[in-house]
């Protein structure tokens, strides 16, 4: 199988270096663009050519237009915003996801790990198709990972499960929740806790670290820490 094509635009030398290192370590073919407009035109001309798009913020709203146009032209594309500014700003992260990003990070190791998962998904050799974006050729394990990696920030949808045919409604979690808990590797599913207790306890714990003022929030529904 030929190397996976990765498209990248970055106005930051540090980000460019991190992207190059990640692609080199995984044997991916990197194509660099000089502008968001060039990246958008390349994706529109051949929506299936690239497995991932990596962009920095740059100036203005060009990054937003790139993500939005890419999401429309190539819904199977794994779009990453590589930016320390976006990573540290909650409102900006949400804006990135709303525009079509699948991931926001400024950590080279996290970028390499995600691109490795995208590469492995493409070569999984299965016969399943994603109900969200139409990605094909996925194994059961690959589709399980794909739904978490690509569609976590999208609304739940009602779509028949490609394995058992069930189609839970969105208010019950839709396709993504059903597949996450009912199919794929057992160790990646939500732990089963037996019968639901009479009191469905739910807690959010927020801690603040004095040294730098950062916060950590832990969600605890029925003994399952997230």
PDB file of C-alpha atoms in Angstrom:
ATOM      1  CA  UNK A   1       0.000   0.000   0.000  1.00  0.00           C
ATOM      2  CA  UNK A   2       1.392   3.466  -0.914  1.00  0.00           C
ATOM      3  CA  UNK A   3       2.179   5.916   1.886  1.00  0.00           C
ATOM      4  CA  UNK A   4      -0.709   7.967   3.252  1.00  0.00           C
ATOM      5  CA  UNK A   5      -0.759  11.539   1.926  1.00  0.00           C
ATOM      6  CA  UNK A   6      -0.748  14.326   4.514  1.00  0.00           C
ATOM      7  CA  UNK A   7      -1.482  17.949   3.600  1.00  0.00           C
ATOM      8  CA  UNK A   8      -0.056  20.675   5.812  1.00  0.00           C
ATOM      9  CA  UNK A   9      -0.092  24.442   6.071  1.00  0.00           C
ATOM     10  CA  UNK A  10       1.819  26.200   8.828  1.00  0.00           C
ATOM     11  CA  UNK A  11       3.039  29.729   9.440  1.00  0.00           C
ATOM     12  CA  UNK A  12       5.183  28.535  12.359  1.00  0.00           C
ATOM     13  CA  UNK A  13       8.647  26.985  11.875  1.00  0.00           C
ATOM     14  CA  UNK A  14       8.210  25.058  15.122  1.00  0.00           C
ATOM     15  CA  UNK A  15       4.913  23.557  13.957  1.00  0.00           C
ATOM     16  CA  UNK A  16       6.391  22.744  10.546  1.00  0.00           C
ATOM     17  CA  UNK A  17       9.247  20.890  12.206  1.00  0.00           C
ATOM     18  CA  UNK A  18       6.869  18.893  14.420  1.00  0.00           C
ATOM     19  CA  UNK A  19       4.688  17.920  11.451  1.00  0.00           C
ATOM     20  CA  UNK A  20       7.715  16.834   9.417  1.00  0.00           C
ATOM     21  CA  UNK A  21       9.067  14.750  12.285  1.00  0.00           C
ATOM     22  CA  UNK A  22       5.717  13.014  12.820  1.00  0.00           C
ATOM     23  CA  UNK A  23       5.317  12.189   9.138  1.00  0.00           C
ATOM     24  CA  UNK A  24       8.903  10.975   8.783  1.00  0.00           C
ATOM     25  CA  UNK A  25       8.596   8.694  11.805  1.00  0.00           C
ATOM     26  CA  UNK A  26       5.464   7.058  10.377  1.00  0.00           C
ATOM     27  CA  UNK A  27       6.513   6.844   6.740  1.00  0.00           C
ATOM     28  CA  UNK A  28       3.828   9.286   5.582  1.00  0.00           C
ATOM     29  CA  UNK A  29       4.059  11.430   2.446  1.00  0.00           C
ATOM     30  CA  UNK A  30       3.902  15.112   3.416  1.00  0.00           C
ATOM     31  CA  UNK A  31       2.708  17.811   1.014  1.00  0.00           C
ATOM     32  CA  UNK A  32       3.255  21.400   2.167  1.00  0.00           C
ATOM     33  CA  UNK A  33       1.148  24.389   1.140  1.00  0.00           C
ATOM     34  CA  UNK A  34       2.095  28.052   1.097  1.00  0.00           C
ATOM     35  CA  UNK A  35      -1.376  29.271   2.049  1.00  0.00           C
ATOM     36  CA  UNK A  36      -4.729  28.055   3.401  1.00  0.00           C
ATOM     37  CA  UNK A  37      -6.263  28.890   0.025  1.00  0.00           C
ATOM     38  CA  UNK A  38      -3.849  26.540  -1.741  1.00  0.00           C
ATOM     39  CA  UNK A  39      -4.669  23.767   0.727  1.00  0.00           C
ATOM     40  CA  UNK A  40      -8.401  24.290   0.217  1.00  0.00           C
ATOM     41  CA  UNK A  41      -8.043  24.140  -3.565  1.00  0.00           C
ATOM     42  CA  UNK A  42      -5.979  20.941  -3.447  1.00  0.00           C
ATOM     43  CA  UNK A  43      -8.550  19.210  -1.252  1.00  0.00           C
ATOM     44  CA  UNK A  44     -11.436  20.368  -3.448  1.00  0.00           C
ATOM     45  CA  UNK A  45      -9.671  19.106  -6.591  1.00  0.00           C
ATOM     46  CA  UNK A  46      -9.176  15.589  -5.177  1.00  0.00           C
ATOM     47  CA  UNK A  47     -11.165  15.000  -1.937  1.00  0.00           C
ATOM     48  CA  UNK A  48      -9.928  11.421  -1.496  1.00  0.00           C
ATOM     49  CA  UNK A  49      -6.213  12.041  -2.017  1.00  0.00           C
ATOM     50  CA  UNK A  50      -5.271  13.139   1.510  1.00  0.00           C
ATOM     51  CA  UNK A  51      -5.767  11.223   4.730  1.00  0.00           C
ATOM     52  CA  UNK A  52      -5.184  14.205   6.999  1.00  0.00           C
ATOM     53  CA  UNK A  53      -4.936  17.987   6.958  1.00  0.00           C
ATOM     54  CA  UNK A  54      -2.758  19.797   9.488  1.00  0.00           C
ATOM     55  CA  UNK A  55      -3.028  23.560   9.791  1.00  0.00           C
ATOM     56  CA  UNK A  56      -1.863  26.284  12.141  1.00  0.00           C
ATOM     57  CA  UNK A  57      -3.975  29.335  12.939  1.00  0.00           C
ATOM     58  CA  UNK A  58      -1.936  31.982  11.153  1.00  0.00           C
ATOM     59  CA  UNK A  59      -3.536  35.398  10.835  1.00  0.00           C
ATOM     60  CA  UNK A  60      -7.198  36.227  10.521  1.00  0.00           C
ATOM     61  CA  UNK A  61      -9.904  33.646   9.886  1.00  0.00           C
ATOM     62  CA  UNK A  62      -8.264  31.803   6.990  1.00  0.00           C
ATOM     63  CA  UNK A  63      -7.904  28.696   9.178  1.00  0.00           C
ATOM     64  CA  UNK A  64     -11.665  28.674   9.787  1.00  0.00           C
ATOM     65  CA  UNK A  65     -12.495  28.931   6.088  1.00  0.00           C
ATOM     66  CA  UNK A  66     -10.007  26.137   5.342  1.00  0.00           C
ATOM     67  CA  UNK A  67     -11.562  23.805   7.910  1.00  0.00           C
ATOM     68  CA  UNK A  68     -15.115  24.550   6.812  1.00  0.00           C
ATOM     69  CA  UNK A  69     -14.412  24.101   3.101  1.00  0.00           C
ATOM     70  CA  UNK A  70     -12.428  20.915   3.770  1.00  0.00           C
ATOM     71  CA  UNK A  71     -15.256  19.442   5.872  1.00  0.00           C
ATOM     72  CA  UNK A  72     -17.696  20.056   3.021  1.00  0.00           C
ATOM     73  CA  UNK A  73     -15.442  18.757   0.243  1.00  0.00           C
ATOM     74  CA  UNK A  74     -13.809  15.839   2.085  1.00  0.00           C
ATOM     75  CA  UNK A  75     -15.866  14.606   5.069  1.00  0.00           C
ATOM     76  CA  UNK A  76     -13.507  11.623   5.557  1.00  0.00           C
ATOM     77  CA  UNK A  77     -10.508  13.919   6.124  1.00  0.00           C
ATOM     78  CA  UNK A  78      -8.839  13.985   9.547  1.00  0.00           C
ATOM     79  CA  UNK A  79      -8.295  17.704  10.177  1.00  0.00           C
ATOM     80  CA  UNK A  80      -5.864  18.837  12.878  1.00  0.00           C
ATOM     81  CA  UNK A  81      -5.217  22.324  14.215  1.00  0.00           C
ATOM     82  CA  UNK A  82      -1.643  22.343  15.474  1.00  0.00           C
ATOM     83  CA  UNK A  83      -1.458  25.421  17.672  1.00  0.00           C
ATOM     84  CA  UNK A  84      -0.442  26.181  21.231  1.00  0.00           C
ATOM     85  CA  UNK A  85      -2.756  29.194  21.179  1.00  0.00           C
ATOM     86  CA  UNK A  86      -5.797  27.108  20.245  1.00  0.00           C
ATOM     87  CA  UNK A  87      -4.876  24.320  22.623  1.00  0.00           C
ATOM     88  CA  UNK A  88      -4.767  26.657  25.627  1.00  0.00           C
ATOM     89  CA  UNK A  89      -7.937  28.617  24.792  1.00  0.00           C
ATOM     90  CA  UNK A  90     -11.199  26.701  25.448  1.00  0.00           C
ATOM     91  CA  UNK A  91     -13.359  29.017  23.331  1.00  0.00           C
ATOM     92  CA  UNK A  92     -10.936  28.828  20.426  1.00  0.00           C
ATOM     93  CA  UNK A  93     -10.790  25.025  20.686  1.00  0.00           C
ATOM     94  CA  UNK A  94     -14.572  24.863  20.447  1.00  0.00           C
ATOM     95  CA  UNK A  95     -14.448  27.176  17.431  1.00  0.00           C
ATOM     96  CA  UNK A  96     -11.935  24.854  15.770  1.00  0.00           C
ATOM     97  CA  UNK A  97     -14.128  21.792  16.361  1.00  0.00           C
ATOM     98  CA  UNK A  98     -17.218  23.644  15.164  1.00  0.00           C
ATOM     99  CA  UNK A  99     -15.408  24.566  11.945  1.00  0.00           C
ATOM    100  CA  UNK A 100     -14.481  20.933  11.274  1.00  0.00           C
ATOM    101  CA  UNK A 101     -11.311  20.088  13.189  1.00  0.00           C
ATOM    102  CA  UNK A 102     -11.050  16.553  14.570  1.00  0.00           C
ATOM    103  CA  UNK A 103      -8.135  17.369  16.866  1.00  0.00           C
ATOM    104  CA  UNK A 104      -6.461  20.411  18.446  1.00  0.00           C
ATOM    105  CA  UNK A 105      -2.981  19.954  19.886  1.00  0.00           C
ATOM    106  CA  UNK A 106       0.473  21.454  20.285  1.00  0.00           C
ATOM    107  CA  UNK A 107       2.191  18.228  21.359  1.00  0.00           C
ATOM    108  CA  UNK A 108       4.336  16.442  18.739  1.00  0.00           C
ATOM    109  CA  UNK A 109       3.828  13.058  20.427  1.00  0.00           C
ATOM    110  CA  UNK A 110       0.032  13.424  20.356  1.00  0.00           C
ATOM    111  CA  UNK A 111       0.110  14.436  16.693  1.00  0.00           C
ATOM    112  CA  UNK A 112       2.257  11.432  15.773  1.00  0.00           C
ATOM    113  CA  UNK A 113      -0.006   9.074  17.715  1.00  0.00           C
ATOM    114  CA  UNK A 114      -3.143  10.373  15.975  1.00  0.00           C
ATOM    115  CA  UNK A 115      -1.585  10.202  12.498  1.00  0.00           C
ATOM    116  CA  UNK A 116      -0.491   6.643  13.266  1.00  0.00           C
ATOM    117  CA  UNK A 117      -4.096   5.724  14.086  1.00  0.00           C
ATOM    118  CA  UNK A 118      -5.286   7.329  10.842  1.00  0.00           C
ATOM    119  CA  UNK A 119      -2.694   5.343   8.876  1.00  0.00           C
ATOM    120  CA  UNK A 120      -3.614   2.071  10.591  1.00  0.00           C
ATOM    121  CA  UNK A 121      -7.318   2.672   9.965  1.00  0.00           C
ATOM    122  CA  UNK A 122      -6.775   3.047   6.223  1.00  0.00           C
ATOM    123  CA  UNK A 123      -4.935  -0.282   6.066  1.00  0.00           C
ATOM    124  CA  UNK A 124      -7.244  -2.226   8.431  1.00  0.00           C
ATOM    125  CA  UNK A 125      -8.704  -4.226   5.551  1.00  0.00           C
ATOM    126  CA  UNK A 126     -12.248  -4.608   6.858  1.00  0.00           C
ATOM    127  CA  UNK A 127     -15.627  -4.392   5.190  1.00  0.00           C
ATOM    128  CA  UNK A 128     -17.419  -1.865   7.413  1.00  0.00           C
ATOM    129  CA  UNK A 129     -18.494   1.679   6.578  1.00  0.00           C
ATOM    130  CA  UNK A 130     -18.879   4.701   8.854  1.00  0.00           C
ATOM    131  CA  UNK A 131     -22.435   6.030   9.072  1.00  0.00           C
ATOM    132  CA  UNK A 132     -21.178   9.563   9.686  1.00  0.00           C
ATOM    133  CA  UNK A 133     -18.695  10.242   6.901  1.00  0.00           C
ATOM    134  CA  UNK A 134     -18.888   7.179   4.655  1.00  0.00           C
ATOM    135  CA  UNK A 135     -15.322   6.000   5.276  1.00  0.00           C
ATOM    136  CA  UNK A 136     -15.053   2.440   3.946  1.00  0.00           C
ATOM    137  CA  UNK A 137     -12.854  -0.620   4.345  1.00  0.00           C
ATOM    138  CA  UNK A 138     -12.791  -0.539   8.135  1.00  0.00           C
ATOM    139  CA  UNK A 139     -12.409  -3.518  10.443  1.00  0.00           C
ATOM    140  CA  UNK A 140     -14.540  -3.698  13.592  1.00  0.00           C
ATOM    141  CA  UNK A 141     -11.645  -2.431  15.724  1.00  0.00           C
ATOM    142  CA  UNK A 142     -10.811   0.293  13.203  1.00  0.00           C
ATOM    143  CA  UNK A 143     -14.408   1.570  13.067  1.00  0.00           C
ATOM    144  CA  UNK A 144     -14.506   1.620  16.870  1.00  0.00           C
ATOM    145  CA  UNK A 145     -11.389   3.794  16.920  1.00  0.00           C
ATOM    146  CA  UNK A 146     -12.590   5.860  13.948  1.00  0.00           C
ATOM    147  CA  UNK A 147     -15.846   6.897  15.627  1.00  0.00           C
ATOM    148  CA  UNK A 148     -13.968   8.091  18.719  1.00  0.00           C
ATOM    149  CA  UNK A 149     -11.190   9.801  16.777  1.00  0.00           C
ATOM    150  CA  UNK A 150     -13.216  11.465  14.011  1.00  0.00           C
ATOM    151  CA  UNK A 151     -16.726  12.060  15.326  1.00  0.00           C
ATOM    152  CA  UNK A 152     -16.531  12.727  19.069  1.00  0.00           C
ATOM    153  CA  UNK A 153     -17.356  16.423  18.579  1.00  0.00           C
ATOM    154  CA  UNK A 154     -20.304  15.860  16.241  1.00  0.00           C
ATOM    155  CA  UNK A 155     -23.963  15.484  17.141  1.00  0.00           C
ATOM    156  CA  UNK A 156     -25.309  11.972  17.681  1.00  0.00           C
ATOM    157  CA  UNK A 157     -26.944  10.450  14.614  1.00  0.00           C
ATOM    158  CA  UNK A 158     -29.423   7.635  14.053  1.00  0.00           C
ATOM    159  CA  UNK A 159     -27.785   5.269  11.598  1.00  0.00           C
ATOM    160  CA  UNK A 160     -27.980   1.451  11.358  1.00  0.00           C
ATOM    161  CA  UNK A 161     -25.054  -0.327  12.997  1.00  0.00           C
ATOM    162  CA  UNK A 162     -23.062  -2.014  10.211  1.00  0.00           C
ATOM    163  CA  UNK A 163     -22.634  -5.128  12.387  1.00  0.00           C
ATOM    164  CA  UNK A 164     -25.964  -5.788  14.128  1.00  0.00           C
ATOM    165  CA  UNK A 165     -28.331  -3.420  12.322  1.00  0.00           C
ATOM    166  CA  UNK A 166     -29.573  -1.612  15.440  1.00  0.00           C
ATOM    167  CA  UNK A 167     -30.209   2.125  15.015  1.00  0.00           C
ATOM    168  CA  UNK A 168     -30.601   3.790  18.435  1.00  0.00           C
ATOM    169  CA  UNK A 169     -32.055   7.320  18.331  1.00  0.00           C
ATOM    170  CA  UNK A 170     -29.771  10.309  18.939  1.00  0.00           C
ATOM    171  CA  UNK A 171     -31.166  10.964  22.415  1.00  0.00           C
ATOM    172  CA  UNK A 172     -29.996   7.463  23.398  1.00  0.00           C
ATOM    173  CA  UNK A 173     -26.493   8.078  22.049  1.00  0.00           C
ATOM    174  CA  UNK A 174     -27.083   7.098  18.431  1.00  0.00           C
ATOM    175  CA  UNK A 175     -24.606   5.088  16.396  1.00  0.00           C
ATOM    176  CA  UNK A 176     -21.439   6.228  18.175  1.00  0.00           C
ATOM    177  CA  UNK A 177     -22.477   5.266  21.706  1.00  0.00           C
ATOM    178  CA  UNK A 178     -24.013   1.968  20.589  1.00  0.00           C
ATOM    179  CA  UNK A 179     -20.901   0.922  18.680  1.00  0.00           C
ATOM    180  CA  UNK A 180     -18.571   2.080  21.451  1.00  0.00           C
ATOM    181  CA  UNK A 181     -20.301  -0.053  24.078  1.00  0.00           C
ATOM    182  CA  UNK A 182     -21.452  -3.057  22.003  1.00  0.00           C
ATOM    183  CA  UNK A 183     -18.709  -3.713  19.447  1.00  0.00           C
ATOM    184  CA  UNK A 184     -14.981  -3.437  18.981  1.00  0.00           C
ATOM    185  CA  UNK A 185     -12.247  -4.502  21.421  1.00  0.00           C
ATOM    186  CA  UNK A 186     -13.657  -5.346  24.827  1.00  0.00           C
ATOM    187  CA  UNK A 187     -10.994  -3.323  26.640  1.00  0.00           C
ATOM    188  CA  UNK A 188     -12.044  -0.121  24.844  1.00  0.00           C
ATOM    189  CA  UNK A 189     -15.741  -0.403  25.674  1.00  0.00           C
ATOM    190  CA  UNK A 190     -17.470   1.305  28.587  1.00  0.00           C
ATOM    191  CA  UNK A 191     -17.303  -1.001  31.642  1.00  0.00           C
ATOM    192  CA  UNK A 192     -20.593  -2.698  32.450  1.00  0.00           C
ATOM    193  CA  UNK A 193     -21.677  -1.983  36.012  1.00  0.00           C
ATOM    194  CA  UNK A 194     -24.613  -4.373  36.307  1.00  0.00           C
ATOM    195  CA  UNK A 195     -28.074  -3.207  37.266  1.00  0.00           C
ATOM    196  CA  UNK A 196     -28.617   0.536  37.510  1.00  0.00           C
ATOM    197  CA  UNK A 197     -28.890   1.614  41.158  1.00  0.00           C
ATOM    198  CA  UNK A 198     -32.030   3.242  42.531  1.00  0.00           C
ATOM    199  CA  UNK A 199     -30.059   6.499  42.875  1.00  0.00           C
ATOM    200  CA  UNK A 200     -28.191   7.456  39.697  1.00  0.00           C
ATOM    201  CA  UNK A 201     -25.429   9.517  41.278  1.00  0.00           C
ATOM    202  CA  UNK A 202     -23.471  11.962  39.136  1.00  0.00           C
ATOM    203  CA  UNK A 203     -20.638  14.237  40.196  1.00  0.00           C
ATOM    204  CA  UNK A 204     -18.234  16.755  38.710  1.00  0.00           C
ATOM    205  CA  UNK A 205     -15.086  17.388  40.747  1.00  0.00           C
ATOM    206  CA  UNK A 206     -13.009  20.476  39.959  1.00  0.00           C
ATOM    207  CA  UNK A 207      -9.489  20.930  41.360  1.00  0.00           C
ATOM    208  CA  UNK A 208      -7.226  23.967  40.958  1.00  0.00           C
ATOM    209  CA  UNK A 209      -3.452  23.598  41.039  1.00  0.00           C
ATOM    210  CA  UNK A 210      -1.941  26.448  43.110  1.00  0.00           C
ATOM    211  CA  UNK A 211       1.390  26.461  41.263  1.00  0.00           C
ATOM    212  CA  UNK A 212      -0.009  27.668  37.927  1.00  0.00           C
ATOM    213  CA  UNK A 213      -3.751  28.178  38.487  1.00  0.00           C
ATOM    214  CA  UNK A 214      -4.794  25.450  36.033  1.00  0.00           C
ATOM    215  CA  UNK A 215      -7.959  23.453  36.595  1.00  0.00           C
ATOM    216  CA  UNK A 216      -8.709  19.732  36.335  1.00  0.00           C
ATOM    217  CA  UNK A 217     -12.297  18.505  36.026  1.00  0.00           C
ATOM    218  CA  UNK A 218     -13.211  14.866  36.681  1.00  0.00           C
ATOM    219  CA  UNK A 219     -16.597  13.493  35.634  1.00  0.00           C
ATOM    220  CA  UNK A 220     -17.824  10.637  37.807  1.00  0.00           C
ATOM    221  CA  UNK A 221     -21.081   8.984  36.652  1.00  0.00           C
ATOM    222  CA  UNK A 222     -21.920   5.869  38.678  1.00  0.00           C
ATOM    223  CA  UNK A 223     -18.352   5.026  39.609  1.00  0.00           C
ATOM    224  CA  UNK A 224     -16.854   5.493  36.150  1.00  0.00           C
ATOM    225  CA  UNK A 225     -14.227   8.239  36.247  1.00  0.00           C
ATOM    226  CA  UNK A 226     -13.635  10.178  33.024  1.00  0.00           C
TER     227      UNK A 226
END
